[in-house]
Amino acid sequence: MIEIEHLNVWICAGAREVHAVRDVSLALEPGAHLAIIGESGSGKSTLLLAMLGLLPPTAEVSGRLVVDGVDVLQGPEAEFNALRWRRAAMVFQASSNPFSPVRTIGRQLGAVLRFHGSTPVAARGRVEDLLAMVRLPTSVAAAYPHQLSGGMRQRAVIALALACAPKILLADEPTTALDPIVQAEIVELLFSLSAQLGLTLVLVSHDLQLVSHMTGDLAVMQAGEMVACGAVGELMARPTHVHLRDLITALPRFELTEAP
Ligand SMILES: Nc1ncnc2c1ncn2[C@@H]1O[C@H](COP(=O)(O)OP(=O)(O)OP(=O)(O)O)[C@@H](O)[C@H]1O
Ligand SMILES: [Mg+2]
């Protein structure tokens, strides 16, 4: 479903050139789940943006990158347009509120569906289905974004990403600015939705604790390189790279003590 071979991305920022992704290779089967962790600036967002052909024009790219059969680096723009949102959708980093404040959630979800060809009646039904999928009550359709909690809004953002029934969902730090319990709920929702819908899920986080209990694969990025990749449980039990060992050692450990 996603095949990446020796991907390199350089981004020019004025006179400076950043080697943001260094020789990354990766293959994900349909329905696979991958969590990518890594420190800030390690290239996680750049890798996801590359998968949808959304890198800035100043970026230079080499390697091979095929997403759902579309050669993202070589293929014509028309092919990307068919890929984006319909076959592969993305929850962008820091997009906790992509909604307009002056329209209800239902109208905004409906507008996206109608843009992609739904009739008004079909769109209304689909909005209800999408809200149910992300475990929001139907009444949310009539709510304005400011009336929702951060966690509810993030669920609505996920519903938006799922609007066109993509096969691939890329979620870039979808839990930033939420409290730890809601973060865990959102990550659990993403993994269970992916299992239920057969989605290929790529979830970026910088929180190893949050993704360490999930099923699927874990990849660790450092300074643009993918320094470790493998089954989550396996890598957590036997970390193959010193950076992952350091991250595991740094995880907080809490123990409940009996009240006196
Ligand atoms: N549009 C851009 N212009 C200039 N440099 C960029 C741009 N996008 C990314 N970079 C640089 O590329 C490198 C990787 O950035 P990226 O945003 O992919 O990191 P990240 O792992 O997603 O970090 P974070 O956890 O903070 O989101 C960084 O050095 C960053 O400064
Ligand atoms: Mg990022």
Tab-separated table of C-alpha atoms and ligand atoms in Angstrom:
chain	number	residue	atom	x	y	z
A	1	MET	CA	0.000	0.000	0.000
A	2	ILE	CA	2.924	2.315	0.779
A	3	GLU	CA	6.379	1.595	-0.652
A	4	ILE	CA	9.274	3.886	0.100
A	5	GLU	CA	12.789	3.184	-1.156
A	6	HIS	CA	15.814	5.285	-0.295
A	7	LEU	CA	13.775	8.454	0.111
A	8	ASN	CA	15.765	11.633	0.656
A	9	VAL	CA	14.229	15.075	1.106
A	10	TRP	CA	16.228	18.296	1.212
A	11	ILE	CA	14.406	21.517	2.050
A	12	CYS	CA	15.945	24.867	1.144
A	13	ALA	CA	15.298	27.647	3.626
A	14	GLY	CA	17.098	30.724	2.272
A	15	ALA	CA	20.807	29.929	1.994
A	16	ARG	CA	20.392	26.913	4.287
A	17	GLU	CA	19.554	23.425	3.069
A	18	VAL	CA	18.138	20.923	5.537
A	19	HIS	CA	18.462	17.197	4.829
A	20	ALA	CA	15.068	16.514	6.434
A	21	VAL	CA	14.637	12.846	5.413
A	22	ARG	CA	17.710	10.634	4.955
A	23	ASP	CA	17.586	7.412	2.998
A	24	VAL	CA	14.298	6.136	4.441
A	25	SER	CA	12.942	2.812	3.150
A	26	LEU	CA	9.651	1.365	4.308
A	27	ALA	CA	6.930	-0.981	3.046
A	28	LEU	CA	3.414	-1.099	4.478
A	29	GLU	CA	0.868	-3.750	3.494
A	30	PRO	CA	-2.844	-2.845	3.200
A	31	GLY	CA	-4.319	-2.598	6.713
A	32	ALA	CA	-0.914	-2.216	8.397
A	33	HIS	CA	-0.517	0.127	11.360
A	34	LEU	CA	2.673	2.122	11.824
A	35	ALA	CA	3.492	4.567	14.604
A	36	ILE	CA	6.401	6.922	13.928
A	37	ILE	CA	8.073	8.568	16.874
A	38	GLY	CA	11.055	10.874	17.049
A	39	GLU	CA	12.240	14.119	18.517
A	40	SER	CA	11.203	17.487	17.143
A	41	GLY	CA	12.780	18.200	13.737
A	42	SER	CA	13.550	14.518	13.033
A	43	GLY	CA	11.599	14.581	9.750
A	44	LYS	CA	8.317	12.898	10.737
A	45	SER	CA	6.009	15.525	9.191
A	46	THR	CA	8.224	15.871	6.121
A	47	LEU	CA	7.942	12.116	5.521
A	48	LEU	CA	4.129	12.222	5.780
A	49	LEU	CA	3.824	15.310	3.575
A	50	ALA	CA	6.038	13.603	0.979
A	51	MET	CA	3.608	10.643	0.900
A	52	LEU	CA	0.816	12.943	-0.315
A	53	GLY	CA	3.039	15.023	-2.606
A	54	LEU	CA	2.553	18.045	-0.342
A	55	LEU	CA	6.164	19.097	0.196
A	56	PRO	CA	6.985	22.797	-0.242
A	57	PRO	CA	8.182	23.813	-3.723
A	58	THR	CA	11.663	24.430	-2.267
A	59	ALA	CA	12.027	20.713	-1.477
A	60	GLU	CA	14.240	18.393	-3.495
A	61	VAL	CA	13.449	14.719	-3.394
A	62	SER	CA	15.150	11.519	-4.497
A	63	GLY	CA	14.236	7.860	-4.196
A	64	ARG	CA	11.017	5.977	-4.853
A	65	LEU	CA	7.667	6.637	-3.188
A	66	VAL	CA	4.562	4.721	-4.265
A	67	VAL	CA	1.269	5.202	-2.409
A	68	ASP	CA	-1.683	2.989	-3.366
A	69	GLY	CA	-0.124	2.370	-6.760
A	70	VAL	CA	0.542	6.075	-7.450
A	71	ASP	CA	4.169	7.031	-8.030
A	72	VAL	CA	4.164	10.217	-5.971
A	73	LEU	CA	7.555	11.446	-7.199
A	74	GLN	CA	7.114	10.719	-10.923
A	75	GLY	CA	3.380	10.545	-11.568
A	76	PRO	CA	1.260	13.308	-13.146
A	77	GLU	CA	-0.514	15.864	-10.874
A	78	ALA	CA	-3.931	14.476	-11.926
A	79	GLU	CA	-3.007	11.166	-10.312
A	80	PHE	CA	-2.155	12.883	-6.988
A	81	ASN	CA	-5.479	14.662	-7.021
A	82	ALA	CA	-7.251	11.325	-7.261
A	83	LEU	CA	-5.025	9.989	-4.471
A	84	ARG	CA	-5.421	12.828	-1.993
A	85	TRP	CA	-8.475	12.601	0.301
A	86	ARG	CA	-10.215	9.900	-1.739
A	87	ARG	CA	-7.578	7.200	-1.290
A	88	ALA	CA	-5.240	8.702	1.272
A	89	ALA	CA	-6.231	11.353	3.813
A	90	MET	CA	-4.249	13.241	6.390
A	91	VAL	CA	-4.895	14.760	9.778
A	92	PHE	CA	-2.360	17.598	9.738
A	93	GLN	CA	-0.129	18.527	12.647
A	94	ALA	CA	-1.580	21.324	14.780
A	95	SER	CA	-4.899	21.049	12.944
A	96	SER	CA	-6.970	20.734	16.106
A	97	ASN	CA	-9.423	23.124	14.542
A	98	PRO	CA	-9.587	23.254	10.741
A	99	PHE	CA	-13.278	24.154	11.003
A	100	SER	CA	-14.731	27.578	10.302
A	101	PRO	CA	-16.179	29.067	13.522
A	102	VAL	CA	-19.347	30.330	11.827
A	103	ARG	CA	-20.766	27.075	10.415
A	104	THR	CA	-21.968	23.979	12.216
A	105	ILE	CA	-19.894	20.798	12.128
A	106	GLY	CA	-22.647	19.041	10.148
A	107	ARG	CA	-22.688	21.753	7.456
A	108	GLN	CA	-18.929	21.655	7.119
A	109	LEU	CA	-18.714	17.872	6.885
A	110	GLY	CA	-21.651	17.956	4.448
A	111	ALA	CA	-19.918	20.586	2.287
A	112	VAL	CA	-16.856	18.330	1.922
A	113	LEU	CA	-19.050	15.365	0.953
A	114	ARG	CA	-20.982	17.409	-1.583
A	115	PHE	CA	-17.748	18.785	-3.044
A	116	HIS	CA	-16.750	15.170	-3.630
A	117	GLY	CA	-20.034	14.366	-5.379
A	118	SER	CA	-22.603	13.337	-2.726
A	119	THR	CA	-26.224	14.393	-3.087
A	120	PRO	CA	-27.604	16.528	-0.191
A	121	VAL	CA	-29.605	13.561	1.156
A	122	ALA	CA	-26.700	11.123	0.921
A	123	ALA	CA	-24.402	13.713	2.530
A	124	ARG	CA	-26.756	14.106	5.519
A	125	GLY	CA	-26.816	10.348	6.092
A	126	ARG	CA	-23.070	10.077	5.691
A	127	VAL	CA	-22.479	12.907	8.235
A	128	GLU	CA	-24.432	10.871	10.796
A	129	ASP	CA	-22.415	7.756	9.963
A	130	LEU	CA	-19.118	9.651	10.214
A	131	LEU	CA	-20.024	11.106	13.622
A	132	ALA	CA	-21.029	7.649	14.875
A	133	MET	CA	-17.751	6.210	13.571
A	134	VAL	CA	-15.719	8.642	15.681
A	135	ARG	CA	-18.075	8.047	18.630
A	136	LEU	CA	-19.693	11.473	18.657
A	137	PRO	CA	-23.439	11.916	19.225
A	138	THR	CA	-25.582	12.938	16.242
A	139	SER	CA	-26.331	16.249	18.006
A	140	VAL	CA	-22.751	17.337	17.235
A	141	ALA	CA	-23.876	17.931	13.623
A	142	ALA	CA	-25.832	20.976	14.838
A	143	ALA	CA	-23.007	22.287	17.039
A	144	TYR	CA	-20.540	25.065	16.213
A	145	PRO	CA	-16.847	24.179	16.674
A	146	HIS	CA	-16.461	26.351	19.804
A	147	GLN	CA	-19.216	24.346	21.497
A	148	LEU	CA	-17.095	21.171	21.401
A	149	SER	CA	-14.349	20.155	23.808
A	150	GLY	CA	-10.829	19.724	22.404
A	151	GLY	CA	-11.244	15.947	22.320
A	152	MET	CA	-14.622	16.144	20.554
A	153	ARG	CA	-13.203	18.587	18.015
A	154	GLN	CA	-10.316	16.235	17.314
A	155	ARG	CA	-12.810	13.403	16.731
A	156	ALA	CA	-14.640	15.705	14.279
A	157	VAL	CA	-11.303	16.373	12.517
A	158	ILE	CA	-10.835	12.600	12.154
A	159	ALA	CA	-14.399	12.332	10.769
A	160	LEU	CA	-13.435	14.999	8.215
A	161	ALA	CA	-10.370	12.988	7.171
A	162	LEU	CA	-12.539	9.859	6.791
A	163	ALA	CA	-15.242	11.668	4.772
A	164	CYS	CA	-14.203	10.222	1.409
A	165	ALA	CA	-13.624	6.702	2.795
A	166	PRO	CA	-9.854	6.675	2.214
A	167	LYS	CA	-7.847	3.452	2.388
A	168	ILE	CA	-4.882	5.193	4.003
A	169	LEU	CA	-4.966	7.551	6.970
A	170	LEU	CA	-1.925	9.626	7.864
A	171	ALA	CA	-2.274	11.289	11.274
A	172	ASP	CA	0.433	13.767	12.260
A	173	GLU	CA	0.477	14.259	16.039
A	174	PRO	CA	-3.319	14.234	16.265
A	175	THR	CA	-3.335	14.460	20.056
A	176	THR	CA	-1.237	17.582	20.668
A	177	ALA	CA	-2.730	19.947	23.257
A	178	LEU	CA	-5.111	17.334	24.652
A	179	ASP	CA	-4.922	15.953	28.174
A	180	PRO	CA	-3.324	12.490	28.610
A	181	ILE	CA	-6.600	10.580	29.025
A	182	VAL	CA	-8.137	12.142	25.907
A	183	GLN	CA	-4.859	11.556	24.027
A	184	ALA	CA	-5.048	7.850	24.837
A	185	GLU	CA	-8.731	7.767	23.781
A	186	ILE	CA	-7.976	9.423	20.429
A	187	VAL	CA	-5.081	7.050	19.699
A	188	GLU	CA	-7.244	4.064	20.659
A	189	LEU	CA	-10.014	5.405	18.389
A	190	LEU	CA	-7.594	5.730	15.457
A	191	PHE	CA	-6.293	2.183	15.874
A	192	SER	CA	-9.723	0.624	16.341
A	193	LEU	CA	-11.229	2.562	13.402
A	194	SER	CA	-8.336	1.445	11.240
A	195	ALA	CA	-8.898	-2.180	12.222
A	196	GLN	CA	-12.660	-1.872	11.647
A	197	LEU	CA	-12.350	-0.128	8.267
A	198	GLY	CA	-9.223	-1.997	7.138
A	199	LEU	CA	-7.279	1.273	6.889
A	200	THR	CA	-3.542	1.513	6.534
A	201	LEU	CA	-2.678	3.850	9.398
A	202	VAL	CA	0.456	5.922	9.866
A	203	LEU	CA	0.399	7.757	13.180
A	204	VAL	CA	3.083	10.266	14.100
A	205	SER	CA	3.698	11.048	17.731
A	206	HIS	CA	6.614	12.156	19.841
A	207	ASP	CA	5.139	10.277	22.775
A	208	LEU	CA	6.523	6.745	22.968
A	209	GLN	CA	4.418	6.009	26.057
A	210	LEU	CA	1.252	6.719	24.073
A	211	VAL	CA	1.999	4.350	21.195
A	212	SER	CA	3.944	1.656	23.048
A	213	HIS	CA	0.775	-0.336	23.885
A	214	MET	CA	-0.520	-0.377	20.322
A	215	THR	CA	-0.416	-3.212	17.843
A	216	GLY	CA	1.481	-2.952	14.568
A	217	ASP	CA	4.882	-1.504	13.795
A	218	LEU	CA	6.915	1.212	15.384
A	219	ALA	CA	9.478	3.358	13.589
A	220	VAL	CA	11.916	5.691	15.283
A	221	MET	CA	13.281	8.740	13.472
A	222	GLN	CA	16.327	10.715	14.451
A	223	ALA	CA	17.840	13.585	12.436
A	224	GLY	CA	15.960	12.496	9.288
A	225	GLU	CA	16.957	8.831	9.528
A	226	MET	CA	14.667	5.947	10.384
A	227	VAL	CA	17.002	4.407	12.950
A	228	ALA	CA	14.708	1.546	14.035
A	229	CYS	CA	11.591	-0.113	12.650
A	230	GLY	CA	9.759	-3.277	13.673
A	231	ALA	CA	6.824	-4.751	15.574
A	232	VAL	CA	5.982	-2.505	18.562
A	233	GLY	CA	6.199	-5.234	21.236
A	234	GLU	CA	9.383	-6.667	19.772
A	235	LEU	CA	11.161	-3.296	19.558
A	236	MET	CA	10.048	-2.247	23.043
A	237	ALA	CA	11.293	-5.540	24.508
A	238	ARG	CA	14.537	-5.586	22.507
A	239	PRO	CA	15.332	-2.043	21.294
A	240	THR	CA	17.772	-2.316	18.417
A	241	HIS	CA	19.054	1.268	18.482
A	242	VAL	CA	20.637	3.302	21.228
A	243	HIS	CA	18.226	6.213	20.630
A	244	LEU	CA	15.220	3.963	21.222
A	245	ARG	CA	16.907	2.504	24.326
A	246	ASP	CA	17.376	6.067	25.617
A	247	LEU	CA	13.722	6.900	24.906
A	248	ILE	CA	12.568	3.768	26.742
A	249	THR	CA	14.824	4.550	29.707
A	250	ALA	CA	13.366	8.073	29.821
A	251	LEU	CA	9.772	6.813	30.058
A	252	PRO	CA	8.218	7.750	33.391
A	253	ARG	CA	7.340	4.820	35.642
A	254	PHE	CA	4.573	5.282	38.157
A	255	GLU	CA	3.606	2.905	40.886
A	256	LEU	CA	0.535	3.125	43.049
A	257	THR	CA	1.263	2.849	46.737
A	258	GLU	CA	-1.289	1.833	49.332
A	259	ALA	CA	-2.723	4.795	51.258
A	260	PRO	CA	-1.534	4.672	54.878
B	1	LIG	N1	8.894	24.295	5.022
B	1	LIG	C1	10.102	24.183	5.602
B	1	LIG	N2	11.072	25.120	5.431
B	1	LIG	C2	12.284	24.977	5.999
B	1	LIG	N3	12.677	23.926	6.741
B	1	LIG	C3	11.765	22.980	6.948
B	1	LIG	C4	10.427	23.034	6.404
B	1	LIG	N4	9.755	21.926	6.777
B	1	LIG	C5	10.615	21.208	7.523
B	1	LIG	N5	11.812	21.816	7.624
B	1	LIG	C6	12.995	21.334	8.355
B	1	LIG	O1	13.099	19.931	8.126
B	1	LIG	C7	13.450	19.236	9.327
B	1	LIG	C8	12.382	18.212	9.657
B	1	LIG	O2	11.173	18.901	9.998
B	1	LIG	P1	9.811	18.150	10.335
B	1	LIG	O3	8.767	19.200	10.455
B	1	LIG	O4	9.595	17.081	9.339
B	1	LIG	O5	10.135	17.512	11.752
B	1	LIG	P2	9.152	16.748	12.767
B	1	LIG	O6	9.835	15.478	13.133
B	1	LIG	O7	7.799	16.680	12.195
B	1	LIG	O8	9.196	17.741	14.032
B	1	LIG	P3	8.013	18.062	15.109
B	1	LIG	O9	7.981	16.905	16.073
B	1	LIG	O10	8.494	19.333	15.768
B	1	LIG	O11	6.742	18.260	14.369
B	1	LIG	C9	13.606	20.314	10.405
B	1	LIG	O12	14.981	20.645	10.495
B	1	LIG	C10	12.813	21.467	9.863
B	1	LIG	O13	13.344	22.700	10.345
B	2	MG	MG	5.967	17.438	12.759
